[in-house]
Coordinates of C-alpha atoms and ligand atoms in Angstrom, one line a residue:
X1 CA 0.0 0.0 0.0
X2 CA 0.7 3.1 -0.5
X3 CA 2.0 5.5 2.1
X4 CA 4.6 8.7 2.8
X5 CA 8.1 7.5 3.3
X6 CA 10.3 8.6 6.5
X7 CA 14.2 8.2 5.9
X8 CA 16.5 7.9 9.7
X9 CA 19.9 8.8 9.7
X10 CA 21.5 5.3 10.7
X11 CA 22.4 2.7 8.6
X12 CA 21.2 -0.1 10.2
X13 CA 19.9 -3.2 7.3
X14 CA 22.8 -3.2 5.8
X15 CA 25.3 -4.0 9.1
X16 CA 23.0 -7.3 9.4
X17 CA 21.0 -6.0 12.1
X18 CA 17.2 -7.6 12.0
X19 CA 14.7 -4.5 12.3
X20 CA 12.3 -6.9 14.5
X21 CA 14.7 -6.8 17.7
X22 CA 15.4 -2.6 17.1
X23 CA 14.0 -0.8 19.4
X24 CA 10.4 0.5 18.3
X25 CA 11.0 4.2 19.1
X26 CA 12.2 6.7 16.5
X27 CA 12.9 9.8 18.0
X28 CA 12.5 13.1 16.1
X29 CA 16.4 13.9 16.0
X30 CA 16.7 10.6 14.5
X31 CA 14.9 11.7 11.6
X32 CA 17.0 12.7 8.5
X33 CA 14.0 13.1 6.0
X34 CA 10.1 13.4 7.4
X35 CA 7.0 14.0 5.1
X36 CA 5.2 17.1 5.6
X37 CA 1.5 17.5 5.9
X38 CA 0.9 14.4 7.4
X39 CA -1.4 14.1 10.6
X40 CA -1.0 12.5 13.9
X41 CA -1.2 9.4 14.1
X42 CA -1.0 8.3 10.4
X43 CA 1.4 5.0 9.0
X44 CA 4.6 5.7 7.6
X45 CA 6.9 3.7 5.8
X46 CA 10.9 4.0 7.5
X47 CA 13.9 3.5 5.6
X48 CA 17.3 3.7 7.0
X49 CA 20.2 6.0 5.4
X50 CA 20.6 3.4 2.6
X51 CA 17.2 3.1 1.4
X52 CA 16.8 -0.1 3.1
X53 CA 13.2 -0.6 4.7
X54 CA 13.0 -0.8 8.1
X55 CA 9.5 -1.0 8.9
X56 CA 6.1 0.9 9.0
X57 CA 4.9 2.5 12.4
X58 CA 2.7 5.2 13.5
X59 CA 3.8 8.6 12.7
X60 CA 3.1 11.9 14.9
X61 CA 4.9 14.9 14.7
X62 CA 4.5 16.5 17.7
X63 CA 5.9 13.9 19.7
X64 CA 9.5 13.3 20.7
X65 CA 8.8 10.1 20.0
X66 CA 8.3 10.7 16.3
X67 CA 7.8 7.1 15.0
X68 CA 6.5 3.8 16.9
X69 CA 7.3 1.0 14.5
X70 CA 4.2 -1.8 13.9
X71 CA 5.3 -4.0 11.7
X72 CA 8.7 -5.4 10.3
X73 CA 8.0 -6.9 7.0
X74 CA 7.3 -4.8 4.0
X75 CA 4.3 -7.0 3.0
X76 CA 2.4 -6.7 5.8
X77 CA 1.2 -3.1 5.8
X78 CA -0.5 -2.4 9.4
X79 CA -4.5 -1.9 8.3
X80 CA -7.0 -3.5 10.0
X81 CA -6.6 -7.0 9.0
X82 CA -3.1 -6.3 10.6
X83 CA -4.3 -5.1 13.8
X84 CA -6.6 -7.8 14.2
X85 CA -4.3 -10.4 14.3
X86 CA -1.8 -8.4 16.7
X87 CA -4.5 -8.2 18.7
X88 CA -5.9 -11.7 18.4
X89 CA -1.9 -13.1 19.0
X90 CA -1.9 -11.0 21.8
X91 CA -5.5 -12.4 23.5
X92 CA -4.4 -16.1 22.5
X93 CA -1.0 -16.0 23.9
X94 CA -2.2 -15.1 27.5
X95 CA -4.7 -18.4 27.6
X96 CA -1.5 -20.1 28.0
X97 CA -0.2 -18.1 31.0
X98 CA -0.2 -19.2 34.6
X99 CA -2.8 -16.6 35.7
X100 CA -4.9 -17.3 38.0
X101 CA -7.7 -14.7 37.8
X102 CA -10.8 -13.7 35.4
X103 CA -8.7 -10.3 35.6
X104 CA -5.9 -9.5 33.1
X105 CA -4.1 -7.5 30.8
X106 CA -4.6 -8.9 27.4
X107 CA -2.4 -6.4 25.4
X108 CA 0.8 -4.3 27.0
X109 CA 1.5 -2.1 24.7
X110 CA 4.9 -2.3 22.6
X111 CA 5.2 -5.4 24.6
X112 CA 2.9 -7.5 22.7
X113 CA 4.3 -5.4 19.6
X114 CA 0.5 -3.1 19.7
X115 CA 2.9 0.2 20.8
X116 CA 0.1 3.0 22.8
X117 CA -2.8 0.1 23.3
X118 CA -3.6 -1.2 26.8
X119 CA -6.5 -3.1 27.2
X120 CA -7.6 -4.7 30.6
X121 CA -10.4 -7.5 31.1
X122 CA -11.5 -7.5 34.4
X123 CA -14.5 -10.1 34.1
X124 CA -17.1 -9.3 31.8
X125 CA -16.2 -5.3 31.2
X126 CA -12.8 -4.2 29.0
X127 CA -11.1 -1.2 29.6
X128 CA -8.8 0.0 26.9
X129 CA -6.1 3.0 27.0
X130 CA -5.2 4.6 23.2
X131 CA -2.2 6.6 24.5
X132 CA -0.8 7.1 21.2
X133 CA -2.4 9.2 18.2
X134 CA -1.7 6.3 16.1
X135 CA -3.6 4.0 18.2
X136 CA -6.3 7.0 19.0
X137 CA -7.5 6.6 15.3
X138 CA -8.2 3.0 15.3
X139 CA -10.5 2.9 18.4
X140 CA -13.6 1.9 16.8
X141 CA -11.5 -1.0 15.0
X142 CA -10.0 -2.6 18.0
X143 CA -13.2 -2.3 20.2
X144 CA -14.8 -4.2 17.4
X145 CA -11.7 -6.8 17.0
X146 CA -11.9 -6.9 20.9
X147 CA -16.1 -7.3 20.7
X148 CA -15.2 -10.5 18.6
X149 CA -12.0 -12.4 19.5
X150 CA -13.0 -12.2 23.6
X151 CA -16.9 -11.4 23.6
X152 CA -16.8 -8.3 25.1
X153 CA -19.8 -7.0 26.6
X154 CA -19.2 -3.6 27.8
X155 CA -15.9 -1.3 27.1
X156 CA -15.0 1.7 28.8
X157 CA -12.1 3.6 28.0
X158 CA -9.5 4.9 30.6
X159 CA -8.1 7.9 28.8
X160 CA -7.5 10.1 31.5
X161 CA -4.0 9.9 31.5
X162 CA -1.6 12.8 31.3
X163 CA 0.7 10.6 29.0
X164 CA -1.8 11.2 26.1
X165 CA -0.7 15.1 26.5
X166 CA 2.3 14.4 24.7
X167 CA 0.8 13.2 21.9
X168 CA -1.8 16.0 21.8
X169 CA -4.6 14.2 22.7
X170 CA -7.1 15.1 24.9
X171 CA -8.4 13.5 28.1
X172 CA -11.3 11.1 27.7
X173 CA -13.5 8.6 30.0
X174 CA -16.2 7.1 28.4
X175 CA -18.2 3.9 27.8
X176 CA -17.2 2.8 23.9
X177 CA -19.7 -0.5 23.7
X178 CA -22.6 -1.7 25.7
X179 CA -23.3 -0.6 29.1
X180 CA -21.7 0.7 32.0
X181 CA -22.0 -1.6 35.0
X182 CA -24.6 -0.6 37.8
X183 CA -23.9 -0.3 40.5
X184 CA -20.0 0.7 39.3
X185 CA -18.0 -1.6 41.3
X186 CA -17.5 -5.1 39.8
X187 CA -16.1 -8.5 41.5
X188 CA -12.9 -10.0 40.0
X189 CA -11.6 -13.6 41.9
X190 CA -7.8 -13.4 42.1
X191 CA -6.2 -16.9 43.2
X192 CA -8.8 -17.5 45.9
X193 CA -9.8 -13.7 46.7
X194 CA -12.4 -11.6 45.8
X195 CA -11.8 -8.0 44.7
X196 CA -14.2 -5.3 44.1
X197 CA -12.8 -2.6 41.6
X198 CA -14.6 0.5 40.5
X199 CA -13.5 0.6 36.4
X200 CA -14.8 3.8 35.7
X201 CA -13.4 5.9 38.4
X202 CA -11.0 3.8 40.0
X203 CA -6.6 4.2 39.8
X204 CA -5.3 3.4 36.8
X205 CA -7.9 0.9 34.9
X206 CA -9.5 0.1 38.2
X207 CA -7.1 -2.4 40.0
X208 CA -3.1 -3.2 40.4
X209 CA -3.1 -6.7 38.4
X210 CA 0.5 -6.2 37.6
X211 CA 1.3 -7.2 41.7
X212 CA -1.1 -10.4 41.5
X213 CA 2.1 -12.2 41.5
X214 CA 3.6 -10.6 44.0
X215 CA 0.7 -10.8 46.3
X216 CA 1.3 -14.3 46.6
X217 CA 4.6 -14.4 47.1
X218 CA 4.9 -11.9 49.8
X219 CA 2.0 -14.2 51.6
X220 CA 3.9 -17.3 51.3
X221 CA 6.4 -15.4 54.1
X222 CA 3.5 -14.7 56.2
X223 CA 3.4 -16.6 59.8
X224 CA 0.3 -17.0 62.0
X225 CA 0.1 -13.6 64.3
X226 CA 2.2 -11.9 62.3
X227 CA 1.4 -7.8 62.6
X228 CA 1.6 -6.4 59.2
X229 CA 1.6 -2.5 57.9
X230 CA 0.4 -2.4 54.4
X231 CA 1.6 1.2 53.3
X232 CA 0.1 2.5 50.1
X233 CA -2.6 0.2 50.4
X234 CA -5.2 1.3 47.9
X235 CA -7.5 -1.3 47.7
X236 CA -5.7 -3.5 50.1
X237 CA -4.5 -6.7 47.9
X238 CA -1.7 -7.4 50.1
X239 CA -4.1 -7.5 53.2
X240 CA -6.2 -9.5 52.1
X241 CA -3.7 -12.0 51.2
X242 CA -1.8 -11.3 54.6
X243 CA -4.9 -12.2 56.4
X244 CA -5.3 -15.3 54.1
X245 CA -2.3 -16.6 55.3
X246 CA -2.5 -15.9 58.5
X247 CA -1.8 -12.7 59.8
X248 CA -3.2 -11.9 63.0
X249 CA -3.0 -7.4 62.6
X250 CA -3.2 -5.5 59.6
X251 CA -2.9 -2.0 59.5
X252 CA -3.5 -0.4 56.2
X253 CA -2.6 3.2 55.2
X254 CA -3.7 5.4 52.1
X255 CA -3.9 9.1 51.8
X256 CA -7.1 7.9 49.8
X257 CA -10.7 7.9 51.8
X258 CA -12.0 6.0 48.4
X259 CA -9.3 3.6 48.5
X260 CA -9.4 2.8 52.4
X261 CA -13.2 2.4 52.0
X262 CA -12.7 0.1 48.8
X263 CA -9.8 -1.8 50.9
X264 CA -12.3 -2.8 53.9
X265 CA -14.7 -3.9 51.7
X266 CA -12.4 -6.4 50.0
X267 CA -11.2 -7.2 53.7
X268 CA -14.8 -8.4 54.8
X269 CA -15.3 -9.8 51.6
X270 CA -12.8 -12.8 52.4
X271 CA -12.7 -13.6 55.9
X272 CA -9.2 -14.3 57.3
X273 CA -7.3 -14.7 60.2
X274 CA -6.9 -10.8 61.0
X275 CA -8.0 -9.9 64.9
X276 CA -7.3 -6.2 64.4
X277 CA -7.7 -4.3 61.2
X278 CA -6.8 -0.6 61.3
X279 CA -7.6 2.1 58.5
X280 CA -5.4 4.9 58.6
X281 CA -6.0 7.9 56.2
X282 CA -2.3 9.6 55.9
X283 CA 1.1 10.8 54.0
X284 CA 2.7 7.7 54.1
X285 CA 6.0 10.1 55.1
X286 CA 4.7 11.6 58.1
X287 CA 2.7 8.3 59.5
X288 CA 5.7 6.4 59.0
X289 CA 8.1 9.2 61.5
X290 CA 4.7 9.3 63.7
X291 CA 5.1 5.1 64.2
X292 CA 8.9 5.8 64.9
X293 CA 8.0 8.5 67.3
X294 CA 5.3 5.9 69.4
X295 CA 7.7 3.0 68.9
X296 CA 5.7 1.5 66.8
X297 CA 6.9 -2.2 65.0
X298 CA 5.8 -4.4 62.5
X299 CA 6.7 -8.1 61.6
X300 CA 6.2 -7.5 58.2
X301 CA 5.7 -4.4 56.3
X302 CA 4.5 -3.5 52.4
X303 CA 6.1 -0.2 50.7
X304 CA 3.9 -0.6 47.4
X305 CA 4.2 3.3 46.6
X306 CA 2.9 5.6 43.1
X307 CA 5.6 6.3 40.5
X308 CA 7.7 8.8 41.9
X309 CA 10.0 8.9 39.3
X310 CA 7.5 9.0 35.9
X311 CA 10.6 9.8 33.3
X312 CA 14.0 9.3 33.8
X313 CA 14.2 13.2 34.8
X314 CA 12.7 12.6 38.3
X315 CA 15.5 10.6 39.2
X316 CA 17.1 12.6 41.9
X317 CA 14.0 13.3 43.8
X318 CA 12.9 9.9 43.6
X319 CA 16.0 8.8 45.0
X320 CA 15.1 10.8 48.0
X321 CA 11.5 9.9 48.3
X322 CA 12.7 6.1 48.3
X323 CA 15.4 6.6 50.8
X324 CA 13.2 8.0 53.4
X325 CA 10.0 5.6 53.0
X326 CA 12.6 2.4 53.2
X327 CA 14.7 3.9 55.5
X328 CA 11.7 4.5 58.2
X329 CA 10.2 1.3 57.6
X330 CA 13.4 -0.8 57.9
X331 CA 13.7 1.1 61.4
X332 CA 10.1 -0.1 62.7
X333 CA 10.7 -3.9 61.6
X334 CA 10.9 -6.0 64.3
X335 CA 14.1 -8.0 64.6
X336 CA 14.0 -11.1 61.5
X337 CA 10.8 -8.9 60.4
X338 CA 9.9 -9.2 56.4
X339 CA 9.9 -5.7 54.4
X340 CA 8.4 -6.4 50.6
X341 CA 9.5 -2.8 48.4
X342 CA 8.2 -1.9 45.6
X343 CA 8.8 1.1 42.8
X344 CA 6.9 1.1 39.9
X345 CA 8.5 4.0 38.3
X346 CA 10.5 3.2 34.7
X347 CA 12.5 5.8 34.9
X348 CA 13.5 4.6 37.7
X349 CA 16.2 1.3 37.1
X350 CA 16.4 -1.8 39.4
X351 CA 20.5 -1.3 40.5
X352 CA 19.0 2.9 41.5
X353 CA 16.8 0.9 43.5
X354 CA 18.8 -1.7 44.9
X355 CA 21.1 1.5 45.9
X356 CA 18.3 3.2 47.7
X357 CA 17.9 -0.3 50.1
X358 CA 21.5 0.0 50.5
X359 CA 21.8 3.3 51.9
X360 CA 18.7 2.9 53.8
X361 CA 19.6 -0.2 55.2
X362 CA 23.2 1.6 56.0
X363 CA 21.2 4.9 57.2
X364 CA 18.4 2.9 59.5
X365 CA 21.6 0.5 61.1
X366 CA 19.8 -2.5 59.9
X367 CA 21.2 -6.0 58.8
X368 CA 18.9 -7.2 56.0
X369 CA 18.9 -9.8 53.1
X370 CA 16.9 -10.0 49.3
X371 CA 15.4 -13.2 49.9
X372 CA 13.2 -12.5 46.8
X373 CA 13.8 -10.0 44.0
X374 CA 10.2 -9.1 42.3
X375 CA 9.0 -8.0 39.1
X376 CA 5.8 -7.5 37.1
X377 CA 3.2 -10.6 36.6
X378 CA 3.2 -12.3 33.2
X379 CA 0.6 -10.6 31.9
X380 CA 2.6 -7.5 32.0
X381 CA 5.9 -9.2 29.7
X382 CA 9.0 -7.1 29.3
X383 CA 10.3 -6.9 26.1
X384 CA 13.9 -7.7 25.7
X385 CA 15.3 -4.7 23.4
X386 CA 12.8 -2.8 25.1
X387 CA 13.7 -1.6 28.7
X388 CA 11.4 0.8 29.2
X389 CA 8.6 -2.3 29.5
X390 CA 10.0 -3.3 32.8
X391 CA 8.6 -0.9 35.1
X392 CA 7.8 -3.1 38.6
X393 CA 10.6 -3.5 40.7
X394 CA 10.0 -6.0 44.2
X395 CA 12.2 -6.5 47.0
X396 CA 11.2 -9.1 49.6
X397 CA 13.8 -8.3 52.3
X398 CA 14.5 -9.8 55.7
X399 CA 15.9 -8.7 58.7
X400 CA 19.1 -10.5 60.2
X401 CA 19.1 -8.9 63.3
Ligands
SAH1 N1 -0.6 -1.8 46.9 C1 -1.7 -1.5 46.1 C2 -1.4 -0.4 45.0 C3 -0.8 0.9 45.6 S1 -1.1 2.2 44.5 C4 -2.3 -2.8 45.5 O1 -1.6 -3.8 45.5 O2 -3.4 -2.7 45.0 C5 -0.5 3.5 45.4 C6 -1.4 4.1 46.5 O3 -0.7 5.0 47.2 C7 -2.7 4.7 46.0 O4 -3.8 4.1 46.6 C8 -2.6 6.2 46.5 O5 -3.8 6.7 47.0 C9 -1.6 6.1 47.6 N2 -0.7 7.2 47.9 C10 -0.1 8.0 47.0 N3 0.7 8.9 47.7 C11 0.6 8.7 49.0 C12 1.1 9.2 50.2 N4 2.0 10.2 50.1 N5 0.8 8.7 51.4 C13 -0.1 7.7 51.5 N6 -0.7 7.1 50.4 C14 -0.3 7.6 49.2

């Protein structure tokens, strides 16, 4: 097919170098010859400085991120037929994964090679996230390509998200087929939990799927009567798996009301062991000095924080907001206690991380070991020649002394 031709400065073909494992960013300096007059959002085709193809991807000029490449073979021009498969692949490759759950991500993005599309089944209602002009465009088609590989019913789309800014969209919540559930909040099972999760108005699509993994490891260290602080609990996963397992206190702590009230309705939605359940409704970084100041102690504690770092520029004050969370929880573990850390910032790299425990573990005069080192579940892949995909990054740490 047809379409305008985009020329980068690199040679790359020719040195041997397959255009499939490239990265699929193009930035705009990259660029040595661009079409004019083209709008957001539309295909172009990419050569390399010697002519040689590269691949097609969506085009928008008033990103940095000028080019997102689709596809790699100069037959298979990306229309609708194109996308369908992607997104078909992408559905039919996560019946095969371990997941426990009638809640996932079926497409990540330039992880299942679908660069700007999210979509997120949780039970019978899809949420999908066009972050990308390119993808913006094609709405209508992947709602119906959704409609018929997985029988959606009702699909809302989550595109309130500052991200979208930088392609010069504008931000959107709205329900694209059927209807929207009533009352909002809809039941998910997760491993043997239930979880409410309010899809229209809830964080991010409505629940954090990506730690469904994570949840069940950090309650496979939990031991009857434990006393566990759940920090950044939003709609209080770990607890409910603490209590699962057998924890005997849970104390949970949001600067959300919404989330705190979500959180204790997924608590008494699966009775557990938990004696004592406390709701505390603060900044995580003055609670945390206020249990240092009582002499508070935990036997485990859960650091699940937002992104702090959201591009690689927030690095330094990330660093800082790290340090201080892990360094005041590692000083109110009790002695062999069980701290599980999380950042889920990707600007913000696994060995920055591992240097924050360091110097908090240095800082707060605590001995502690990585017994587990965490990442994002399976329905969230990293791409390998993409690092940006990795994003999750878990510590399950324990207290020698
Ligand atoms: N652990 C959760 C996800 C946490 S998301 C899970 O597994 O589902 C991060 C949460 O931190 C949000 O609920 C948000 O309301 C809360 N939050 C953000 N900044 C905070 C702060 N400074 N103090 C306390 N809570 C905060």
């Amino acid at each position: 097919m047809p379409c305008p031709n985009l020329q980068i400065k690199k040679n790359l073909i020719r040195e041997g170098r397959a255009a499939r494992l490239l990265h699929p960013w193009i930035f705009s300096g990259a660029i040595s010859q661009a079409p004019s007059g083209i709008e957001p959002g539309s295909v172009v085709r990419v050569t390399d400085a010697a002519g040689e193809f590269v691949g097609y991807g969506h085009f928008n000029p008033l990103s940095s991120i000028a080019v997102r490449l689709l596809s790699f073979d100069e037959d298979k021009f990306p229309d609708n037929a194109f996308f369908f498969e992607k997104i078909r692949d992408s559905i039919m490759r996560r019946r095969g994964f371990p997941i426990r759950s009638d809640a996932r991500r079926l497409i990540f993005s330039e992880s299942d090679l679908l660069p700007g599309l999210i979509v997120d089944r949780y039970a019978s209602v899809h949420v999908v996230q066009t972050l990308t002009a390119g993808m913006d465009r094609i709405k209508g088609e992947i709602c119906s390509a959704i409609a018929e590989i997985d029988g959606a019913e009702t699909i809302i789309e989550r595109n309130d998200c500052e991200i979208r800014k930088l392609e010069g969209l504008e931000p959107r919540k709205s329900v694209l087929m059927g209807k929207a559930p009533e009352p909002e909040a809809i039941l998910i099972h997760e491993n043997n939990f239930r979880f409410e999760l309010e899809p229209f108005s809830g964080q991010k699509t409505g629940f954090y799927m990506d730690q469904r993994e994570n949840r069940a490891a950090v309650a496979s260290y939990v031991a009857p009567g434990m006393e566990m602080l759940d920090c950044f609990s939003f709609s209080g996963g770990f607890s409910v798996y603490a209590s699962g397992a057998g924890a005997a206190s849970l104390t949970l702590l949001d600067e959300s009301e919404s989330s705190l009230a979500l959180a204790r309705r997924n608590l008494s939605n699966n009775p557990g062991s938990a004696k004592t359940t406390v709701f505390i409704r603060a900044n995580a970084f003055k609670a945390l000095r206020e249990f240092r100041d009582s002499r508070k102690s935990f036997d485990m504690i859960i650091l699940d924080p937002p992104k702090f770092a959201p591009s690689s520029s927030d690095v330094e004050k990330a660093y800082r907001a790290y340090k201080d969370i892990n360094l005041f929880a590692l000083k109110l573990l009790k002695p062999g206690g069980i701290l599980a850390t999380f950042s889920c910032s990707s600007g913000f790299q696994r060995q920055k991380f591992f240097e924050v425990l360091c110097a908090a573990s240095r800082d707060a005069g605590r001995c502690v070991s990585i017994v587990s080192s965490l990442t994002q579940a399976c329905d969230h892949p990293i791409r390998i020649g993409f690092p940006e995909s990795e994003y999750l990054k878990g510590f399950i740490l324990k207290a020698l002394d």
